[in-house]
mmCIF file of C-alpha atoms in Angstrom:
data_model
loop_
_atom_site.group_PDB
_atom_site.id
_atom_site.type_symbol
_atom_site.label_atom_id
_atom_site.label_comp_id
_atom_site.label_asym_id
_atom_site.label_seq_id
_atom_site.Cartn_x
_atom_site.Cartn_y
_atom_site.Cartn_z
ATOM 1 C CA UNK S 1 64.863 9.628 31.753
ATOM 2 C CA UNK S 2 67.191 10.738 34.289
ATOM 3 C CA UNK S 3 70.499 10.616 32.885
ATOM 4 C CA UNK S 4 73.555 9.043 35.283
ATOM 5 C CA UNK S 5 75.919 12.598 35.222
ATOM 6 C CA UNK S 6 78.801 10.110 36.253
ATOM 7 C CA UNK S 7 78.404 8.356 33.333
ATOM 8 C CA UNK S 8 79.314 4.615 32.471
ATOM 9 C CA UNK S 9 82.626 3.384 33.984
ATOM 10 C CA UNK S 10 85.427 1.946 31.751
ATOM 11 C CA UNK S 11 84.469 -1.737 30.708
ATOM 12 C CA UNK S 12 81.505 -1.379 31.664
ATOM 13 C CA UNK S 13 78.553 -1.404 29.122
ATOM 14 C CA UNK S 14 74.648 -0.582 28.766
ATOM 15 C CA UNK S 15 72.014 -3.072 28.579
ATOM 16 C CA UNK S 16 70.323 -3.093 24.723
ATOM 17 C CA UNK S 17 66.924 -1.098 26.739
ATOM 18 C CA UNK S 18 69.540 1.118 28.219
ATOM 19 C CA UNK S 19 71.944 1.279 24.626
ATOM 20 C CA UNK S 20 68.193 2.624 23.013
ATOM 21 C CA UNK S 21 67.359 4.776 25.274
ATOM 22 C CA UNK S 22 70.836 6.607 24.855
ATOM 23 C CA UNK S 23 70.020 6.621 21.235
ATOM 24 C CA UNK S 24 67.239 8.720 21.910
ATOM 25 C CA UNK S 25 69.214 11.212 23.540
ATOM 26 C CA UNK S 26 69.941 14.030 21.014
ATOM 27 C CA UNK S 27 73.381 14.957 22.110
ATOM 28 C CA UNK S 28 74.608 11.440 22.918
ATOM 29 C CA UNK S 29 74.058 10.502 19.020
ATOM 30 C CA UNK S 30 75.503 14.013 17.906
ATOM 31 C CA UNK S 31 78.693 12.903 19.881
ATOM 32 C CA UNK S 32 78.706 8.976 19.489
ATOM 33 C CA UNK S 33 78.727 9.569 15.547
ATOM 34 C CA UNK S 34 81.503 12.238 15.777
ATOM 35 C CA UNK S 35 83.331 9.061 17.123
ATOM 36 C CA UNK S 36 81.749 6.757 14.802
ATOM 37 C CA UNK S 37 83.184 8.858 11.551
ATOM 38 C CA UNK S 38 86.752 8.547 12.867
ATOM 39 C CA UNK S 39 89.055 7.110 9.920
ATOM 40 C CA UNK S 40 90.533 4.820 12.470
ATOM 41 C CA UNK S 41 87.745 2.904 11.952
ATOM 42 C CA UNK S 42 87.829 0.514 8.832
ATOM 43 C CA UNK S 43 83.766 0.471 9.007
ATOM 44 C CA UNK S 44 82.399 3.942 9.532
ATOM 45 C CA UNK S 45 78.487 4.131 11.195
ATOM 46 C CA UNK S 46 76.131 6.561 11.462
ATOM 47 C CA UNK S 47 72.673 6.741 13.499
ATOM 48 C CA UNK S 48 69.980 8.632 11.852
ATOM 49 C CA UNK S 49 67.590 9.530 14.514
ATOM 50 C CA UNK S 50 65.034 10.209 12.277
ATOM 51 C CA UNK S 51 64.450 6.507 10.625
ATOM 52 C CA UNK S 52 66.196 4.708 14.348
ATOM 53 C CA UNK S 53 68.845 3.128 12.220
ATOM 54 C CA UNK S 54 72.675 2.686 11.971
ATOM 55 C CA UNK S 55 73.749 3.223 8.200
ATOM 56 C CA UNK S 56 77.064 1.433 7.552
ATOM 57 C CA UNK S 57 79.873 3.097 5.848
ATOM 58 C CA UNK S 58 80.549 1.543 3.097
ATOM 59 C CA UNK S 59 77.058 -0.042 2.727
ATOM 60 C CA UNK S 60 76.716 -4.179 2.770
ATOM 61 C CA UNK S 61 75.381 -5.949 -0.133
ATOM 62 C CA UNK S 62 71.677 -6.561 1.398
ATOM 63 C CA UNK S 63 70.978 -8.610 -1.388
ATOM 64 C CA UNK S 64 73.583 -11.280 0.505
ATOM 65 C CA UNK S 65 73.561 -9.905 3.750
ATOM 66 C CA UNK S 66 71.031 -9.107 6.543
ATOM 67 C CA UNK S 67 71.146 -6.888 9.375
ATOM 68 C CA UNK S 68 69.683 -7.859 12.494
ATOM 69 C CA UNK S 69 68.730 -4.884 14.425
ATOM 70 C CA UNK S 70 69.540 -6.147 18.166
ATOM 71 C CA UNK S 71 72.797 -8.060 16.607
ATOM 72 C CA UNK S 72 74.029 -4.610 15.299
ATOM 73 C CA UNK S 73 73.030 -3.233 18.511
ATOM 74 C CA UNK S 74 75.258 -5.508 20.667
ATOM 75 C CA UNK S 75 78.043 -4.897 18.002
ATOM 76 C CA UNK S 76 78.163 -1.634 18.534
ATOM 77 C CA UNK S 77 78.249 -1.316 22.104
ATOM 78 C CA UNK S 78 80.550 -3.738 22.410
ATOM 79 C CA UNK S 79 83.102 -2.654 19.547
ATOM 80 C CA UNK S 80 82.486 1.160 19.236
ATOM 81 C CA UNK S 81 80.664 2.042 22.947
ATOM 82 C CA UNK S 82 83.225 0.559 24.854
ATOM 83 C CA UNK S 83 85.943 2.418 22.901
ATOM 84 C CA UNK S 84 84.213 5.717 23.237
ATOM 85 C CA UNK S 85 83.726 5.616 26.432
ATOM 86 C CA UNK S 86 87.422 6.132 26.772
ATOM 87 C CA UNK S 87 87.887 8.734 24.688
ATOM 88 C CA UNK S 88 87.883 13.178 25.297
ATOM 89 C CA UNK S 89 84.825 13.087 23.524
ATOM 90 C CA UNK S 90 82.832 11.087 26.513
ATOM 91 C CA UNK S 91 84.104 13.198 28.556
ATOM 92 C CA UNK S 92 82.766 16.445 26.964
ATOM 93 C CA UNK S 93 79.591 15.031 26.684
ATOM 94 C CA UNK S 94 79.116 14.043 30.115
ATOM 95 C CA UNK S 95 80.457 18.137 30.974
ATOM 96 C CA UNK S 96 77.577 18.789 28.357
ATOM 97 C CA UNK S 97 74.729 17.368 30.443
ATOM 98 C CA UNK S 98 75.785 18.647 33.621
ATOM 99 C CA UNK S 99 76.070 22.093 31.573
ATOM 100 C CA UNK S 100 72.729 22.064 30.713
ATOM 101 C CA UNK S 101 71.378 21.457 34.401
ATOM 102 C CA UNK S 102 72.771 24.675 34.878
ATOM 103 C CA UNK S 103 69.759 27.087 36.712
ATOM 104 C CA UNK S 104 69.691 29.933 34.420
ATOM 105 C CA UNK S 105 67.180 32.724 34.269
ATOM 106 C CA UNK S 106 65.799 36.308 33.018
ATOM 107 C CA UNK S 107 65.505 38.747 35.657
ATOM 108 C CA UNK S 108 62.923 41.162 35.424
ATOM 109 C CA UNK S 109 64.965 43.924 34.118
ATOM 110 C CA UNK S 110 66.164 41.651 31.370
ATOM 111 C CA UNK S 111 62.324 41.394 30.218
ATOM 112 C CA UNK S 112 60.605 43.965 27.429
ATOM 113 C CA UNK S 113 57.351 42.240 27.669
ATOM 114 C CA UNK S 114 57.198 42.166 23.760
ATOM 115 C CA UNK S 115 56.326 39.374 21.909
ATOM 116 C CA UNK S 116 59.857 38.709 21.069
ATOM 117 C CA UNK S 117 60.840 38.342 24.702
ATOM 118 C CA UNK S 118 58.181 36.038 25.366
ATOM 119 C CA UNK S 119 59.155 33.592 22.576
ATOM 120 C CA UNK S 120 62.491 33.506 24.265
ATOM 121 C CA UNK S 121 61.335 32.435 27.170
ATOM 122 C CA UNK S 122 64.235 31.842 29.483
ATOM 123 C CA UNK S 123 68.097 31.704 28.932
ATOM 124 C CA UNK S 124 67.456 28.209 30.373
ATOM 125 C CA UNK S 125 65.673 27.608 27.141
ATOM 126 C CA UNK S 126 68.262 29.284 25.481
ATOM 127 C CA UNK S 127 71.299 27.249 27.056
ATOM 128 C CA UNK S 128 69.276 23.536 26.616
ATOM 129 C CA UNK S 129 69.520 24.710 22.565
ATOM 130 C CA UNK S 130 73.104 26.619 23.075
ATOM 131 C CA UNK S 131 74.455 23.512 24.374
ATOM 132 C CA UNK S 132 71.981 20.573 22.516
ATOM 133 C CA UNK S 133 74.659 19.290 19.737
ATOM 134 C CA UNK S 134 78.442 19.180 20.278
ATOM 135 C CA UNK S 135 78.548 22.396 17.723
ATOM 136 C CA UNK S 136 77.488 24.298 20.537
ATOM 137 C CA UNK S 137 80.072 23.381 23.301
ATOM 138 C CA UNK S 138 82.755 24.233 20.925
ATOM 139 C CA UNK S 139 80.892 27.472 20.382
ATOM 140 C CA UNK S 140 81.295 27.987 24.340
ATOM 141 C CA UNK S 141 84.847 26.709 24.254
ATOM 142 C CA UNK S 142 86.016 29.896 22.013
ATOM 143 C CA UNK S 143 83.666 32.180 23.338
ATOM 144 C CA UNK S 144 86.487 31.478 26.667
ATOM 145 C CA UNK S 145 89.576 31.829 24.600
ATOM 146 C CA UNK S 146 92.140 34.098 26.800
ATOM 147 C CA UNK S 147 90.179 34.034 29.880
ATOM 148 C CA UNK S 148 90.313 31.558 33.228
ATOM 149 C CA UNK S 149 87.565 30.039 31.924
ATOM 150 C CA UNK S 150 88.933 28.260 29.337
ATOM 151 C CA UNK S 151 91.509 27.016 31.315
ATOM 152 C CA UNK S 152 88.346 25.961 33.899
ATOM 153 C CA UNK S 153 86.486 23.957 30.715
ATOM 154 C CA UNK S 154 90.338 22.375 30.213
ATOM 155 C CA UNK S 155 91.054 21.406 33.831
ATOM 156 C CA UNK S 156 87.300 19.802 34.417
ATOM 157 C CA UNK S 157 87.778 17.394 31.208
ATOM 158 C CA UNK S 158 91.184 16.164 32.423
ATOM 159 C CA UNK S 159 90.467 15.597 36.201
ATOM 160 C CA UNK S 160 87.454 13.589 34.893
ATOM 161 C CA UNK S 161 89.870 11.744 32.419
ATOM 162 C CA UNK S 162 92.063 11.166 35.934
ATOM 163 C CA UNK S 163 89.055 10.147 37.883
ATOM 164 C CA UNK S 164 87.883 7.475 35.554
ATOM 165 C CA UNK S 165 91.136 6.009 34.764
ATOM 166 C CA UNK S 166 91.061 2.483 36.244
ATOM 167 C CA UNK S 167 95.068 2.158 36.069
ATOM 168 C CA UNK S 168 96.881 3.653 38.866
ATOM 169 C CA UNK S 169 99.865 3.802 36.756
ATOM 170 C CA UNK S 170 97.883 5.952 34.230
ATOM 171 C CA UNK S 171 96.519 7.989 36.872
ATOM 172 C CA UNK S 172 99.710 9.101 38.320
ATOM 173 C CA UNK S 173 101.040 10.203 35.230
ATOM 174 C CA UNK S 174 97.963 12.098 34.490
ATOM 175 C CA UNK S 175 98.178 13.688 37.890
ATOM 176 C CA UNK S 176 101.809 14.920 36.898
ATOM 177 C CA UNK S 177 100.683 16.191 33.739
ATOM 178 C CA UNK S 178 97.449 18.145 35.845
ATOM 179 C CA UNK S 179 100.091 19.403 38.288
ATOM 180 C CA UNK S 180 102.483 20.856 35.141
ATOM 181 C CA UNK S 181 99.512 22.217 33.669
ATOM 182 C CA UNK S 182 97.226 23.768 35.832
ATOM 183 C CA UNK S 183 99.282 24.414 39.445
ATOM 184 C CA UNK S 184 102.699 24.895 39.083
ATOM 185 C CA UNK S 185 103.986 28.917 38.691
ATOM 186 C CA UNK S 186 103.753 30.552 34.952
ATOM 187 C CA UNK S 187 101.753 26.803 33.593
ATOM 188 C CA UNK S 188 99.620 27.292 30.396
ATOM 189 C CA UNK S 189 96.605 27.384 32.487
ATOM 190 C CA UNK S 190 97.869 28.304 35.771
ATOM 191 C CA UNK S 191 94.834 28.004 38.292
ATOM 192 C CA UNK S 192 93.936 31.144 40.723
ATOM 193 C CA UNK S 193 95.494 31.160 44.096
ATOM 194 C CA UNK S 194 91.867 29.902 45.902
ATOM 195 C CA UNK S 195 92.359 26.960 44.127
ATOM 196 C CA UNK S 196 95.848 25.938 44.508
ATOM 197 C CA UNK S 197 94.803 26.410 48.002
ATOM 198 C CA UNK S 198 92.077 23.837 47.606
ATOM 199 C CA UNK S 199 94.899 21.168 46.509
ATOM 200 C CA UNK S 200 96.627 21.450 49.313
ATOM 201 C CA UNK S 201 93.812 21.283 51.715
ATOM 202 C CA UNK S 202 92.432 18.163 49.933
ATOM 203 C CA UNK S 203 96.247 16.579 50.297
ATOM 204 C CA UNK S 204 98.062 16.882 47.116
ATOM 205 C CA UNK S 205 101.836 17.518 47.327
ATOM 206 C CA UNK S 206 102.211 19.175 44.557
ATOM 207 C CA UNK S 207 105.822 19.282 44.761
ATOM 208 C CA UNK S 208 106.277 15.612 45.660
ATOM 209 C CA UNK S 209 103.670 14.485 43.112
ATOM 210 C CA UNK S 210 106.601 15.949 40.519
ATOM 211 C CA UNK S 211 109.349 13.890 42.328
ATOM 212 C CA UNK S 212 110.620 10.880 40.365
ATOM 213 C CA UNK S 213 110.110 9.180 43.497
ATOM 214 C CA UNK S 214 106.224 9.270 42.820
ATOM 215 C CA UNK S 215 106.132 5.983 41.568
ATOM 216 C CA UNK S 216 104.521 4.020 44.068
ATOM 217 C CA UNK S 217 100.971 3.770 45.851
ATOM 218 C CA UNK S 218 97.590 4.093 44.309
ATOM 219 C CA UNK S 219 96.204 7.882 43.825
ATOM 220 C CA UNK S 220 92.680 7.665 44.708
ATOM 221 C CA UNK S 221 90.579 8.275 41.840
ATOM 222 C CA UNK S 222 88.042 10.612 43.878
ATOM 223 C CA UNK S 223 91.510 12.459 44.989
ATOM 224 C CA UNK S 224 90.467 16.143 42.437
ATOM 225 C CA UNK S 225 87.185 15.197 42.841
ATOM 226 C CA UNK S 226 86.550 18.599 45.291
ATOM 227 C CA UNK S 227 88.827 20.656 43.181
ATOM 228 C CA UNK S 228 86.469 19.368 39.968
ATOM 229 C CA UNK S 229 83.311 20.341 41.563
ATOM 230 C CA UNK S 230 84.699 24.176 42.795
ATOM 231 C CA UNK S 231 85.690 24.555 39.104
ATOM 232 C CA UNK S 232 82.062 22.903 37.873
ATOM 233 C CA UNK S 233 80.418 25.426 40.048
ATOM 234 C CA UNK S 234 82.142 28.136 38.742
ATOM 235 C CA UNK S 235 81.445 27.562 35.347
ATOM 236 C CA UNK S 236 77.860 26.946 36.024
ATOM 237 C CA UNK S 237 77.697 29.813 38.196
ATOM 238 C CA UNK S 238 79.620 32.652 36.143
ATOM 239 C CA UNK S 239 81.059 31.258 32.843
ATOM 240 C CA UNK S 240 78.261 29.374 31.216
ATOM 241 C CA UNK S 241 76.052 32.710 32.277
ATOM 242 C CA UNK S 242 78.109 34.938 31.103
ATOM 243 C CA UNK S 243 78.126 33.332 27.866
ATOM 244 C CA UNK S 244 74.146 32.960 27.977
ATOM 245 C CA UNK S 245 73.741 36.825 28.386
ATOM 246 C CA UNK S 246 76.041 37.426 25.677
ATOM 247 C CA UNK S 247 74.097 34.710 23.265
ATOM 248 C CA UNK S 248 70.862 36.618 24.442
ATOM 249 C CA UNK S 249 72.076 39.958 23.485
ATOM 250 C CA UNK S 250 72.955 38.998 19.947
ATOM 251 C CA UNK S 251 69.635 37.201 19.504
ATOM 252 C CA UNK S 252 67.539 39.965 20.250
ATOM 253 C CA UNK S 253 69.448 42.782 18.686
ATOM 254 C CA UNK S 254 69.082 40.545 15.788
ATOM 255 C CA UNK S 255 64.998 40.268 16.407
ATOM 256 C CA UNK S 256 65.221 44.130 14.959
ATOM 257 C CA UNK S 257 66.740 42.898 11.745
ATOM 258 C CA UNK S 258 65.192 40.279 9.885
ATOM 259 C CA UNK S 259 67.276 38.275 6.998
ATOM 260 C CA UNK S 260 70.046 37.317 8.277
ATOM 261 C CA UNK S 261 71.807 33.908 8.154
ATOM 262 C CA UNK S 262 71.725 31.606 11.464
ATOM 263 C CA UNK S 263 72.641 28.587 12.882
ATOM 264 C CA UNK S 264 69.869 26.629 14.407
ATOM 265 C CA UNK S 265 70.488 24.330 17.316
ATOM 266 C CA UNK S 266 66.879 23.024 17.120
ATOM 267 C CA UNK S 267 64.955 19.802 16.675
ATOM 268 C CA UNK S 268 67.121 18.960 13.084
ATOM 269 C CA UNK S 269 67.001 15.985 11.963
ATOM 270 C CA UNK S 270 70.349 13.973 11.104
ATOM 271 C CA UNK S 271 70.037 14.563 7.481
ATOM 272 C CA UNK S 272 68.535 17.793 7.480
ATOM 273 C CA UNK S 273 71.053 21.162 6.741
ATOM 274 C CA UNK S 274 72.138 22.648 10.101
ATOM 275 C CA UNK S 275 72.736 26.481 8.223
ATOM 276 C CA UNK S 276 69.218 27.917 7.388
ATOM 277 C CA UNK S 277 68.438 31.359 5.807
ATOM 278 C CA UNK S 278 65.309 32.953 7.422
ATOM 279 C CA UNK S 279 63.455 35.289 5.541
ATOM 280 C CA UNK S 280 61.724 36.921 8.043
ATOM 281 C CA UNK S 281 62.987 36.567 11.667
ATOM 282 C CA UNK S 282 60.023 37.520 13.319
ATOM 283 C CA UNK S 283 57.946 34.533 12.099
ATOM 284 C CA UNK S 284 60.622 31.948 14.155
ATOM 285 C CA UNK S 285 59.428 31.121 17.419
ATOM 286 C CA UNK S 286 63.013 29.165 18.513
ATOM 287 C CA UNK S 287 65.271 30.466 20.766
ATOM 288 C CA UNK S 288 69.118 29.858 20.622
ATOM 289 C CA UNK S 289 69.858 31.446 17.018
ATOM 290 C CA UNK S 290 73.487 32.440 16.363
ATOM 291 C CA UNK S 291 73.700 34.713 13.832
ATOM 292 C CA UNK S 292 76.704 34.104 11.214
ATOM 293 C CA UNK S 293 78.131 37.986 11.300
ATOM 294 C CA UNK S 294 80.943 39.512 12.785
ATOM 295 C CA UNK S 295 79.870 40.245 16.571
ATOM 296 C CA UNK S 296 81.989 41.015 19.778
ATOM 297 C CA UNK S 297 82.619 37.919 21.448
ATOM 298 C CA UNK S 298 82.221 37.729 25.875
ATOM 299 C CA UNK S 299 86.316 38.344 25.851
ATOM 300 C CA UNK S 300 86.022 41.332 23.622
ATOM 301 C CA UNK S 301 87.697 40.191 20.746
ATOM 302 C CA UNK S 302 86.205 39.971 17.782
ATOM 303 C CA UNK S 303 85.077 36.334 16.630
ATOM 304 C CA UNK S 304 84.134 35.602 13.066
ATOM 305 C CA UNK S 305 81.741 32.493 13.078
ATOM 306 C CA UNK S 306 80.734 32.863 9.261
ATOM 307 C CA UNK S 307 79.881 35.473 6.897
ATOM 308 C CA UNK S 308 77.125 35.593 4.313
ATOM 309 C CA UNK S 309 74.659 37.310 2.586
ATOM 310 C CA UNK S 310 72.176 36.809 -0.506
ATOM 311 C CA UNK S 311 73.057 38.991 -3.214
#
């Protein structure tokens, strides 16, 4: 299935074919249960991919009550979609998927021939496991810490935030909040001169978008939409690959040293222990391990995902 990258718009709300054909999207469950397990919801859910079902948290008495598998379904999207739709987590998933359309390759000086190399088979490979489960964007997220990237990753999830607000009232206060945080002089994440430059040129006074007087009109919701893209492209087109190389140098100096601990980001199931000790490294044929040590992260700094070892 080709997935819609501009996702579903606020209020809206899938179909039941279209609701189960999300459900058979990997990352789409790993992030629609992260949502489903918040305690602001009285009745937690869960969808284990590997039986197709929604467990309820705390169970039902089945003895008195029965579930109705399209009923639940409509429930669902209609009292937890529709919420999550709104929420930062939508909005990382949908910068997930474009992510992973991301071109990425090997060049030929990058290749050993071995049999090693070959398993890998492409940092494409590589980035569709890197980035399959929300685990792995938050990986990416630190791997930017004290670099323009991160404040790239930041700026992306709240101009997409902007552009699918339906309020115009919300939108121009989130458009004074972007302006504070991304384009005025000494902001947290202070954007590089090309792009403040971009701003203007697509029509944003910055200076009157402060004013209190910026209380009327409608912002467009397509009005960072060029910005958004020139900081999408850069991710896609530096970041993400920078990361990828990194991720590719760990896995193969690790290739030469078999026992570690990893994280897989393969084809687990929901119930099925993400941290796996592998005896022998040389009989796994999956790309995209992460091995649990202490290793130089991209910014130099070094980043302590786990530690462990059998004694």
């Amino acid at each position: 299935m080709e997935w819609d990258l501009e996702g579903y718009a606020i209020g809206s709300r899938p179909s039941l074919p279209e609701f189960g054909e999300l459900l058979e999207d990997v990352t789409f469950v790993d992030y629609f249960n992260i949502f489903l397990s918040l305690p602001v919801f009285g009745q937690s859910l869960f969808y284990r991919r590997s039986v197709k079902k929604f467990e309820l948290h705390p169970s039902i008495n089945k003895a008195i009550y029965v579930l109705d598998r399209q009923k639940l379904h409509s429930w669902v999207i209609r009292e937890r979609f529709s919420l999550f739709i709104t929420s930062h987590l939508y909005v990382e998933y949908l910068l997930n998927k474009r992510l992973k359309q991301t071109t990425v390759h090997l060049t030929p000086s990058d290749r050993d021939g071995s049999v090693k190399d070959r398993r890998l088979k492409s940092l494409g490979d590589m980035l569709r496991r890197a980035l399959k489960k929300a685990r792995g964007m938050r990986r990416f997220r630190r791997s930017l810490s004290g670099t323009t990237g991160r404040g790239f990753l930041a700026f992306w999830s709240d101009a997409e935030l902007f552009r699918r607000e339906p309020s115009a009232n919300e939108r121009r206060v989130l458009l004074r909040d972007i302006i504070r945080r991304y384009f005025c002089s000494g902001a947290v994440w202070e954007m590089p001169p090309a792009i403040k430059a971009q701003v203007l040129q697509d029509g944003i006074d910055v200076k009157l978008t402060l004013q209190a007087e910026f209380s009327e009109g409608c912002p467009s919701q397509n009005l960072l939409s060029g910005v958004q893209q020139t900081v999408l492209h850069t991710l896609q087109t530096y970041w993400l690959p920078r990361y990828m190389g990194w991720c590719r140098a760990r896995y193969m100096a690790v290739m030469l040293r078999p026992g570690q601990y990893f994280i897989e980001d393969d084809d687990f199931d929901d119930d099925e222990i993400p941290m796996v000790q592998i005896a022998n490294i040389s009989n796994n044929t999956i790309a995209g391990l992460v091995q649990l040590t202490l290793t130089p992260s991209p910014d130099g700094r070094k980043e302590r995902e786990s530690a462990s070892s059998t004694k």
